[in-house]
PDB file of C-alpha atoms and ligand atoms in Angstrom:
ATOM      1  CA  MET A 602       0.427 -14.584 -10.653  1.00 97.00           C
ATOM      2  CA  GLN A 603       2.599 -11.622 -10.937  1.00 98.00           C
ATOM      3  CA  LEU A 604       3.104  -9.557 -13.698  1.00 98.00           C
ATOM      4  CA  GLN A 605       6.913  -9.872 -12.848  1.00 98.00           C
ATOM      5  CA  LEU A 606       7.395 -13.702 -13.104  1.00 98.00           C
ATOM      6  CA  SER A 607       4.495 -13.760 -16.471  1.00 98.00           C
ATOM      7  CA  THR A 608       5.440 -13.471 -19.949  1.00 98.00           C
ATOM      8  CA  TRP A 609       3.601 -11.954 -22.669  1.00 98.00           C
ATOM      9  CA  ALA A 610       1.478 -14.470 -23.899  1.00 98.00           C
ATOM     10  CA  GLU A 611       0.882 -15.365 -19.615  1.00 98.00           C
ATOM     11  CA  VAL A 612      -0.513 -11.978 -19.779  1.00 98.00           C
ATOM     12  CA  GLU A 613      -1.991 -12.308 -23.323  1.00 98.00           C
ATOM     13  CA  ALA A 614      -3.960 -15.083 -21.953  1.00 98.00           C
ATOM     14  CA  TYR A 615      -5.024 -13.526 -17.848  1.00 98.00           C
ATOM     15  CA  LEU A 616      -6.879 -11.137 -20.350  1.00 98.00           C
ATOM     16  CA  ARG A 617      -8.887 -13.461 -21.812  1.00 98.00           C
ATOM     17  CA  ARG A 618     -10.038 -14.013 -18.281  1.00 97.00           C
ATOM     18  CA  SER A 619      -9.955 -10.932 -16.756  1.00 98.00           C
ATOM     19  CA  THR A 620      -9.372  -7.379 -16.791  1.00 98.00           C
ATOM     20  CA  GLY A 621      -8.649  -6.962 -13.142  1.00 98.00           C
ATOM     21  CA  VAL A 622      -5.401  -5.681 -12.276  1.00 98.00           C
ATOM     22  CA  ILE A 623      -3.526  -5.279  -8.193  1.00 99.00           C
ATOM     23  CA  ILE A 624      -1.511  -2.519  -7.250  1.00 99.00           C
ATOM     24  CA  PRO A 625      -0.109  -2.667  -4.443  1.00 99.00           C
ATOM     25  CA  ILE A 626       1.574   1.210  -3.259  1.00 99.00           C
ATOM     26  CA  GLY A 627       3.818   2.102  -0.557  1.00 98.00           C
ATOM     27  CA  SER A 628       6.670   3.923   0.229  1.00 98.00           C
ATOM     28  CA  THR A 629      10.535   4.320   1.336  1.00 98.00           C
ATOM     29  CA  GLU A 630      10.657   6.104   4.280  1.00 98.00           C
ATOM     30  CA  GLN A 631      10.962   5.756   8.029  1.00 98.00           C
ATOM     31  CA  HIS A 632       9.206   3.874  10.391  1.00 98.00           C
ATOM     32  CA  GLY A 633      11.324   4.421  13.928  1.00 98.00           C
ATOM     33  CA  PRO A 634      14.026   1.909  15.823  1.00 98.00           C
ATOM     34  CA  ASN A 635      13.191  -1.253  15.012  1.00 98.00           C
ATOM     35  CA  GLY A 636      10.311  -0.415  11.866  1.00 98.00           C
ATOM     36  CA  MET A 637      11.852  -1.501   8.150  1.00 98.00           C
ATOM     37  CA  ILE A 638      12.152   1.578   6.067  1.00 98.00           C
ATOM     38  CA  GLY A 639      10.712  -1.045   2.972  1.00 98.00           C
ATOM     39  CA  THR A 640       7.462  -1.934   5.581  1.00 98.00           C
ATOM     40  CA  ASP A 641       4.662   0.348   3.081  1.00 98.00           C
ATOM     41  CA  ALA A 642       5.555  -1.407  -0.160  1.00 99.00           C
ATOM     42  CA  ILE A 643       6.055  -4.538   2.316  1.00 99.00           C
ATOM     43  CA  CYS A 644       2.555  -4.440   3.693  1.00 99.00           C
ATOM     44  CA  PRO A 645       0.563  -4.564   0.299  1.00 99.00           C
ATOM     45  CA  GLU A 646       2.826  -6.525  -2.093  1.00 98.00           C
ATOM     46  CA  VAL A 647       3.099  -9.397   0.549  1.00 98.00           C
ATOM     47  CA  ILE A 648      -0.585  -9.032   0.988  1.00 99.00           C
ATOM     48  CA  ALA A 649      -1.096  -8.376  -2.782  1.00 99.00           C
ATOM     49  CA  ARG A 650       0.597 -11.659  -3.814  1.00 98.00           C
ATOM     50  CA  GLY A 651      -2.001 -13.515  -1.249  1.00 98.00           C
ATOM     51  CA  VAL A 652      -4.321 -12.437  -3.025  1.00 98.00           C
ATOM     52  CA  GLY A 653      -3.352 -12.810  -5.778  1.00 98.00           C
ATOM     53  CA  GLU A 654      -3.446 -16.268  -5.117  1.00 98.00           C
ATOM     54  CA  ALA A 655      -6.934 -16.720  -4.010  1.00 98.00           C
ATOM     55  CA  ALA A 656      -8.769 -15.133  -6.473  1.00 98.00           C
ATOM     56  CA  ASP A 657      -6.512 -15.163  -9.332  1.00 97.00           C
ATOM     57  CA  ALA A 658      -5.578 -11.873 -10.117  1.00 98.00           C
ATOM     58  CA  LEU A 659      -2.195 -10.415 -11.308  1.00 98.00           C
ATOM     59  CA  VAL A 660      -0.503  -8.244  -9.491  1.00 99.00           C
ATOM     60  CA  ALA A 661       1.390  -5.642 -10.833  1.00 98.00           C
ATOM     61  CA  PRO A 662       5.318  -4.562  -9.548  1.00 98.00           C
ATOM     62  CA  THR A 663       4.877  -2.773  -5.980  1.00 98.00           C
ATOM     63  CA  VAL A 664       4.390   1.185  -6.313  1.00 98.00           C
ATOM     64  CA  SER A 665       7.513   1.422  -3.136  1.00 98.00           C
ATOM     65  CA  ILE A 666       8.456   5.216  -3.166  1.00 98.00           C
ATOM     66  CA  GLY A 667       5.101   7.455  -2.688  1.00 98.00           C
ATOM     67  CA  MET A 668       5.483  10.574  -0.855  1.00 98.00           C
ATOM     68  CA  ALA A 669       7.340  10.965   2.353  1.00 98.00           C
ATOM     69  CA  GLN A 670       8.470  14.399   2.382  1.00 98.00           C
ATOM     70  CA  HIS A 671       7.275  14.744   6.028  1.00 98.00           C
ATOM     71  CA  HIS A 672       9.246  11.848   6.157  1.00 98.00           C
ATOM     72  CA  LEU A 673      12.788  12.903   4.722  1.00 98.00           C
ATOM     73  CA  ALA A 674      14.818  14.350   8.531  1.00 98.00           C
ATOM     74  CA  PHE A 675      15.303  10.440   8.442  1.00 98.00           C
ATOM     75  CA  PRO A 676      18.454   8.860   7.089  1.00 98.00           C
ATOM     76  CA  GLY A 677      16.984   6.521   4.053  1.00 98.00           C
ATOM     77  CA  SER A 678      13.878   8.300   3.640  1.00 98.00           C
ATOM     78  CA  VAL A 679      13.179   9.309  -0.068  1.00 98.00           C
ATOM     79  CA  THR A 680       9.590  10.697  -0.732  1.00 98.00           C
ATOM     80  CA  LEU A 681       8.293  11.877  -5.679  1.00 98.00           C
ATOM     81  CA  ARG A 682       5.994  14.749  -4.649  1.00 98.00           C
ATOM     82  CA  PRO A 683       2.602  14.607  -5.461  1.00 98.00           C
ATOM     83  CA  SER A 684       2.830  15.693  -8.809  1.00 98.00           C
ATOM     84  CA  THR A 685       5.477  13.170  -9.823  1.00 98.00           C
ATOM     85  CA  LEU A 686       3.568  10.598  -8.207  1.00 98.00           C
ATOM     86  CA  ILE A 687       0.124  11.749  -9.939  1.00 98.00           C
ATOM     87  CA  ALA A 688       2.727  11.965 -14.017  1.00 98.00           C
ATOM     88  CA  LEU A 689       3.151   8.682 -12.939  1.00 98.00           C
ATOM     89  CA  LEU A 690       0.307   6.974 -11.809  1.00 98.00           C
ATOM     90  CA  ASN A 691      -1.014   8.324 -14.754  1.00 97.00           C
ATOM     91  CA  ASP A 692       0.779   6.379 -17.034  1.00 97.00           C
ATOM     92  CA  VAL A 693       1.305   2.767 -15.749  1.00 98.00           C
ATOM     93  CA  VAL A 694      -2.567   2.253 -15.988  1.00 97.00           C
ATOM     94  CA  LEU A 695      -2.293   4.057 -19.107  1.00 94.00           C
ATOM     95  CA  SER A 696       0.281   1.512 -20.103  1.00 96.00           C
ATOM     96  CA  LEU A 697      -1.218  -1.767 -18.786  1.00 97.00           C
ATOM     97  CA  ALA A 698      -4.604  -0.145 -20.308  1.00 95.00           C
ATOM     98  CA  ARG A 699      -3.792   0.025 -23.013  1.00 94.00           C
ATOM     99  CA  HIS A 700      -3.778  -4.169 -23.353  1.00 97.00           C
ATOM    100  CA  GLY A 701      -7.144  -4.320 -22.325  1.00 96.00           C
ATOM    101  CA  PHE A 702      -6.843  -3.482 -18.059  1.00 97.00           C
ATOM    102  CA  ASP A 703      -9.603  -1.498 -17.402  1.00 96.00           C
ATOM    103  CA  ARG A 704      -9.646  -1.939 -13.196  1.00 98.00           C
ATOM    104  CA  PHE A 705      -7.411  -0.614 -11.532  1.00 98.00           C
ATOM    105  CA  TYR A 706      -7.267  -2.201  -8.038  1.00 98.00           C
ATOM    106  CA  PHE A 707      -4.236  -0.191  -6.092  1.00 99.00           C
ATOM    107  CA  LEU A 708      -3.836  -1.166  -2.033  1.00 99.00           C
ATOM    108  CA  ASN A 709      -2.344   0.820  -0.724  1.00 99.00           C
ATOM    109  CA  GLY A 710       0.078   1.039   2.985  1.00 98.00           C
ATOM    110  CA  HIS A 711       0.803   4.286   3.455  1.00 98.00           C
ATOM    111  CA  GLY A 712      -2.498   7.553   4.910  1.00 98.00           C
ATOM    112  CA  GLY A 713       0.355   9.294   3.225  1.00 98.00           C
ATOM    113  CA  ASN A 714      -0.263   8.198  -0.755  1.00 98.00           C
ATOM    114  CA  VAL A 715      -4.353   8.787  -0.432  1.00 98.00           C
ATOM    115  CA  ALA A 716      -4.837  12.341  -1.095  1.00 98.00           C
ATOM    116  CA  THR A 717      -2.108  12.458  -3.877  1.00 98.00           C
ATOM    117  CA  VAL A 718      -3.146   8.714  -4.945  1.00 98.00           C
ATOM    118  CA  THR A 719      -6.837   9.655  -5.231  1.00 98.00           C
ATOM    119  CA  ALA A 720      -5.638  13.324  -7.324  1.00 98.00           C
ATOM    120  CA  ALA A 721      -4.163  10.924  -9.925  1.00 98.00           C
ATOM    121  CA  PHE A 722      -7.320   9.258 -10.408  1.00 98.00           C
ATOM    122  CA  SER A 723      -8.614  12.484 -10.961  1.00 97.00           C
ATOM    123  CA  GLU A 724      -6.392  13.034 -13.453  1.00 96.00           C
ATOM    124  CA  ILE A 725      -7.029   9.974 -15.778  1.00 94.00           C
ATOM    125  CA  TYR A 726     -11.137  10.290 -15.245  1.00 93.00           C
ATOM    126  CA  ALA A 727      -9.665  13.981 -16.269  1.00 92.00           C
ATOM    127  CA  GLN A 728      -8.292  12.243 -19.699  1.00 87.00           C
ATOM    128  CA  THR A 729     -10.832   9.905 -20.772  1.00 83.00           C
ATOM    129  CA  SER A 730     -13.845  12.048 -20.139  1.00 87.00           C
ATOM    130  CA  MET A 731     -12.774  15.356 -21.891  1.00 88.00           C
ATOM    131  CA  VAL A 732     -12.786  13.806 -25.312  1.00 84.00           C
ATOM    132  CA  ARG A 733     -15.861  12.583 -26.447  1.00 76.00           C
ATOM    133  CA  GLU A 734     -14.647   8.822 -28.408  1.00 72.00           C
ATOM    134  CA  GLY A 735     -14.251   7.609 -24.655  1.00 62.00           C
ATOM    135  CA  ALA A 736     -18.388   7.985 -24.312  1.00 62.00           C
ATOM    136  CA  ASN A 737     -18.325   4.734 -26.223  1.00 58.00           C
ATOM    137  CA  HIS A 738     -16.384   2.536 -24.342  1.00 60.00           C
ATOM    138  CA  GLY A 739     -16.475   0.516 -20.751  1.00 65.00           C
ATOM    139  CA  GLY A 740     -14.241   3.644 -19.253  1.00 88.00           C
ATOM    140  CA  ILE A 741     -11.250   2.410 -15.998  1.00 93.00           C
ATOM    141  CA  ARG A 742     -11.875   1.608 -13.022  1.00 96.00           C
ATOM    142  CA  CYS A 743      -9.143   2.539  -9.463  1.00 98.00           C
ATOM    143  CA  LYS A 744      -9.864   2.231  -6.490  1.00 98.00           C
ATOM    144  CA  LEU A 745      -7.855   2.916  -3.971  1.00 98.00           C
ATOM    145  CA  SER A 746      -8.005  -0.666  -1.520  1.00 98.00           C
ATOM    146  CA  ASN A 747      -6.057   0.356   2.316  1.00 98.00           C
ATOM    147  CA  TRP A 748      -4.812  -2.667   3.950  1.00 98.00           C
ATOM    148  CA  TYR A 749      -4.381  -1.595   7.248  1.00 98.00           C
ATOM    149  CA  MET A 750      -8.627  -0.775   6.531  1.00 98.00           C
ATOM    150  CA  ALA A 751      -9.570  -3.999   6.169  1.00 98.00           C
ATOM    151  CA  PRO A 752     -12.156  -5.301   8.633  1.00 98.00           C
ATOM    152  CA  GLY A 753     -11.375  -8.124   9.973  1.00 98.00           C
ATOM    153  CA  VAL A 754      -7.001  -5.950   9.685  1.00 98.00           C
ATOM    154  CA  GLN A 755      -8.729  -3.280  12.483  1.00 98.00           C
ATOM    155  CA  GLN A 756     -10.373  -5.736  15.142  1.00 98.00           C
ATOM    156  CA  LEU A 757      -7.011  -7.956  15.272  1.00 98.00           C
ATOM    157  CA  SER A 758      -4.881  -4.725  14.883  1.00 98.00           C
ATOM    158  CA  LYS A 759      -7.934  -3.302  18.640  1.00 98.00           C
ATOM    159  CA  GLU A 760      -7.564  -7.132  19.904  1.00 98.00           C
ATOM    160  CA  LEU A 761      -3.565  -7.097  19.668  1.00 98.00           C
ATOM    161  CA  PHE A 762      -2.238  -3.933  20.148  1.00 98.00           C
ATOM    162  CA  ALA A 763      -5.516  -2.004  22.317  1.00 96.00           C
ATOM    163  CA  GLY A 764      -4.020   1.594  23.061  1.00 96.00           C
ATOM    164  CA  VAL A 765      -0.749   1.123  21.062  1.00 98.00           C
ATOM    165  CA  GLU A 766      -1.510   0.503  17.360  1.00 98.00           C
ATOM    166  CA  GLY A 767      -0.469   4.546  17.079  1.00 98.00           C
ATOM    167  CA  SER A 768      -0.894   5.765  13.489  1.00 97.00           C
ATOM    168  CA  HIS A 769       3.143   5.174  11.999  1.00 98.00           C
ATOM    169  CA  ALA A 770       5.628   2.332  12.399  1.00 98.00           C
ATOM    170  CA  THR A 771       2.651   0.707  14.187  1.00 98.00           C
ATOM    171  CA  PRO A 772       3.349  -2.742  16.034  1.00 98.00           C
ATOM    172  CA  SER A 773       0.697  -4.830  13.304  1.00 98.00           C
ATOM    173  CA  GLU A 774       2.722  -3.821  10.391  1.00 98.00           C
ATOM    174  CA  VAL A 775       5.941  -4.019  11.686  1.00 98.00           C
ATOM    175  CA  SER A 776       4.244  -7.159  12.698  1.00 98.00           C
ATOM    176  CA  LEU A 777       3.562  -8.445   8.931  1.00 98.00           C
ATOM    177  CA  THR A 778       7.133  -7.123   7.790  1.00 98.00           C
ATOM    178  CA  PHE A 779       8.490  -9.735  10.946  1.00 98.00           C
ATOM    179  CA  PHE A 780       6.230 -12.419   9.132  1.00 98.00           C
ATOM    180  CA  ALA A 781       7.497 -11.767   5.535  1.00 98.00           C
ATOM    181  CA  TYR A 782      10.858 -12.048   6.458  1.00 98.00           C
ATOM    182  CA  PRO A 783      11.262 -13.231   9.367  1.00 98.00           C
ATOM    183  CA  ASP A 784      15.556 -13.156  10.016  1.00 98.00           C
ATOM    184  CA  HIS A 785      15.390  -9.551   9.810  1.00 98.00           C
ATOM    185  CA  VAL A 786      13.015  -9.059  13.234  1.00 98.00           C
ATOM    186  CA  LYS A 787      15.473  -6.929  15.274  1.00 97.00           C
ATOM    187  CA  GLN A 788      14.508  -5.264  19.128  1.00 97.00           C
ATOM    188  CA  ALA A 789      14.918  -1.972  19.684  1.00 97.00           C
ATOM    189  CA  GLU A 790      14.693   0.055  22.983  1.00 95.00           C
ATOM    190  CA  MET A 791      11.319   2.278  23.718  1.00 98.00           C
ATOM    191  CA  SER A 792      11.582   5.831  24.959  1.00 97.00           C
ATOM    192  CA  PRO A 793       9.097   6.581  25.198  1.00 98.00           C
ATOM    193  CA  ARG A 794       7.521   3.404  25.534  1.00 98.00           C
ATOM    194  CA  VAL A 795       4.516   4.511  23.303  1.00 98.00           C
ATOM    195  CA  ALA A 796       5.510   7.511  20.992  1.00 98.00           C
ATOM    196  CA  PRO A 797       3.792  10.455  21.574  1.00 98.00           C
ATOM    197  CA  THR A 798       1.064  11.849  19.407  1.00 98.00           C
ATOM    198  CA  GLY A 799      -0.349  15.074  16.929  1.00 97.00           C
ATOM    199  CA  THR A 800      -0.408  16.802  13.496  1.00 96.00           C
ATOM    200  CA  PHE A 801       3.022  17.839  10.758  1.00 97.00           C
ATOM    201  CA  TYR A 802       4.072  20.140   8.728  1.00 97.00           C
ATOM    202  CA  ASP A 803       7.712  19.290   6.486  1.00 98.00           C
ATOM    203  CA  ALA A 804      10.074  17.149   7.354  1.00 98.00           C
ATOM    204  CA  GLU A 805      11.553  19.354   9.745  1.00 98.00           C
ATOM    205  CA  ASP A 806       8.942  19.973  12.205  1.00 98.00           C
ATOM    206  CA  TYR A 807       7.715  15.725  12.228  1.00 98.00           C
ATOM    207  CA  ARG A 808      12.086  15.045  13.602  1.00 98.00           C
ATOM    208  CA  ARG A 809      10.983  18.015  16.064  1.00 98.00           C
ATOM    209  CA  ARG A 810       6.957  16.240  16.838  1.00 98.00           C
ATOM    210  CA  PHE A 811       8.667  12.675  16.537  1.00 98.00           C
ATOM    211  CA  PRO A 812      11.579  12.221  17.886  1.00 98.00           C
ATOM    212  CA  ASP A 813      12.924   8.365  16.938  1.00 98.00           C
ATOM    213  CA  GLY A 814       9.524   8.713  14.093  1.00 98.00           C
ATOM    214  CA  ARG A 815       6.642   7.192  15.902  1.00 98.00           C
ATOM    215  CA  ILE A 816       3.327   8.188  16.285  1.00 98.00           C
ATOM    216  CA  GLY A 817       1.548   7.207  19.291  1.00 98.00           C
ATOM    217  CA  SER A 818       3.057   3.518  19.048  1.00 98.00           C
ATOM    218  CA  ASP A 819       4.723   0.443  20.494  1.00 98.00           C
ATOM    219  CA  PRO A 820       5.994  -1.636  18.461  1.00 98.00           C
ATOM    220  CA  SER A 821       8.336  -2.993  20.492  1.00 98.00           C
ATOM    221  CA  LEU A 822       5.553  -5.579  20.925  1.00 98.00           C
ATOM    222  CA  ALA A 823       5.496  -6.968  17.446  1.00 98.00           C
ATOM    223  CA  THR A 824       5.862 -10.223  16.454  1.00 98.00           C
ATOM    224  CA  VAL A 825       6.064 -13.225  13.503  1.00 98.00           C
ATOM    225  CA  GLU A 826       3.250 -14.238  15.056  1.00 98.00           C
ATOM    226  CA  ALA A 827       1.034 -11.307  15.129  1.00 98.00           C
ATOM    227  CA  GLY A 828       1.908 -10.693  11.639  1.00 98.00           C
ATOM    228  CA  ARG A 829       0.739 -14.020  10.292  1.00 98.00           C
ATOM    229  CA  ARG A 830      -2.037 -13.655  11.543  1.00 98.00           C
ATOM    230  CA  LEU A 831      -2.611 -10.047  10.566  1.00 99.00           C
ATOM    231  CA  TYR A 832      -1.686 -11.057   7.123  1.00 99.00           C
ATOM    232  CA  GLU A 833      -4.164 -14.511   6.258  1.00 98.00           C
ATOM    233  CA  ALA A 834      -7.011 -11.263   8.290  1.00 98.00           C
ATOM    234  CA  ALA A 835      -6.377  -8.896   5.364  1.00 98.00           C
ATOM    235  CA  VAL A 836      -5.489 -11.619   3.003  1.00 98.00           C
ATOM    236  CA  ALA A 837      -9.579 -12.778   2.735  1.00 98.00           C
ATOM    237  CA  ASP A 838     -11.032  -9.431   3.122  1.00 98.00           C
ATOM    238  CA  VAL A 839      -8.546  -7.850   0.289  1.00 98.00           C
ATOM    239  CA  ALA A 840      -9.736 -11.037  -1.737  1.00 98.00           C
ATOM    240  CA  ARG A 841     -12.818 -10.878  -1.348  1.00 98.00           C
ATOM    241  CA  ASP A 842     -13.439  -6.712  -2.479  1.00 98.00           C
ATOM    242  CA  TYR A 843     -11.423  -7.393  -4.752  1.00 98.00           C
ATOM    243  CA  ARG A 844     -14.183  -9.895  -6.603  1.00 98.00           C
ATOM    244  CA  GLU A 845     -17.088  -7.326  -5.743  1.00 98.00           C
ATOM    245  CA  PHE A 846     -15.187  -4.752  -7.112  1.00 98.00           C
ATOM    246  CA  LEU A 847     -14.628  -6.271 -10.554  1.00 97.00           C
ATOM    247  CA  ALA A 848     -18.123  -7.502 -10.154  1.00 97.00           C
ATOM    248  CA  ALA A 849     -19.732  -4.021 -10.293  1.00 95.00           C
ATOM    249  CA  ALA A 850     -21.199  -2.961 -12.822  1.00 82.00           C
TER     250      ALA A 850
HETATM  251 NI1   NI B1106       3.526   2.551   7.487  1.00 79.87          NI
END
């Protein structure tokens, strides 16, 4: 069930059977020579929609711009400052909490978001912890789940792309976007075939170290079929994890 395709009356009815919501969160940033700029937002969005159907969960609009300052030396990349992203997530959660939602499951597609999203959760909890009235409520609970870390996904990535998965513009995430948008499959020459690995600082430093945008990967191996298998593994794992999150005391 997608929030944007629902009426307020449908959301009101949903709240009588569940107070959980899934919020896909990604990024708008370069993904190497054949990866779509929306990769990190597209992946959690399509998985969340599958989980929404499998687990009767409401899926909120995707937070499709994240913390991606290190990609800004590549055209098309857009970032929020960490402080902006924290403020945005705070407002999204508190808006939904006003209606009675209290279990917020963030399905993330971008490693660069993790520190900031975790800080946003602390910001949200601080507001309820600092007022004594909060003590009588069940309280808001937020969970961050990275789709690419799901056990079934990790196992499949290893099986399909051993040694060339890397950590950015991976064949797994590119495959998933090809599965989601088969009319937008792109091919490009990779040179070197497997990208270098390492750490980075700001945007200029990143582009100097990783000239075509990839880190440690060979996404020329990405296929629609691999994307389908990764999608199915991700939906199964995330649906289970979401149900456990709702059921936890
Ligand atoms: Ni990515």
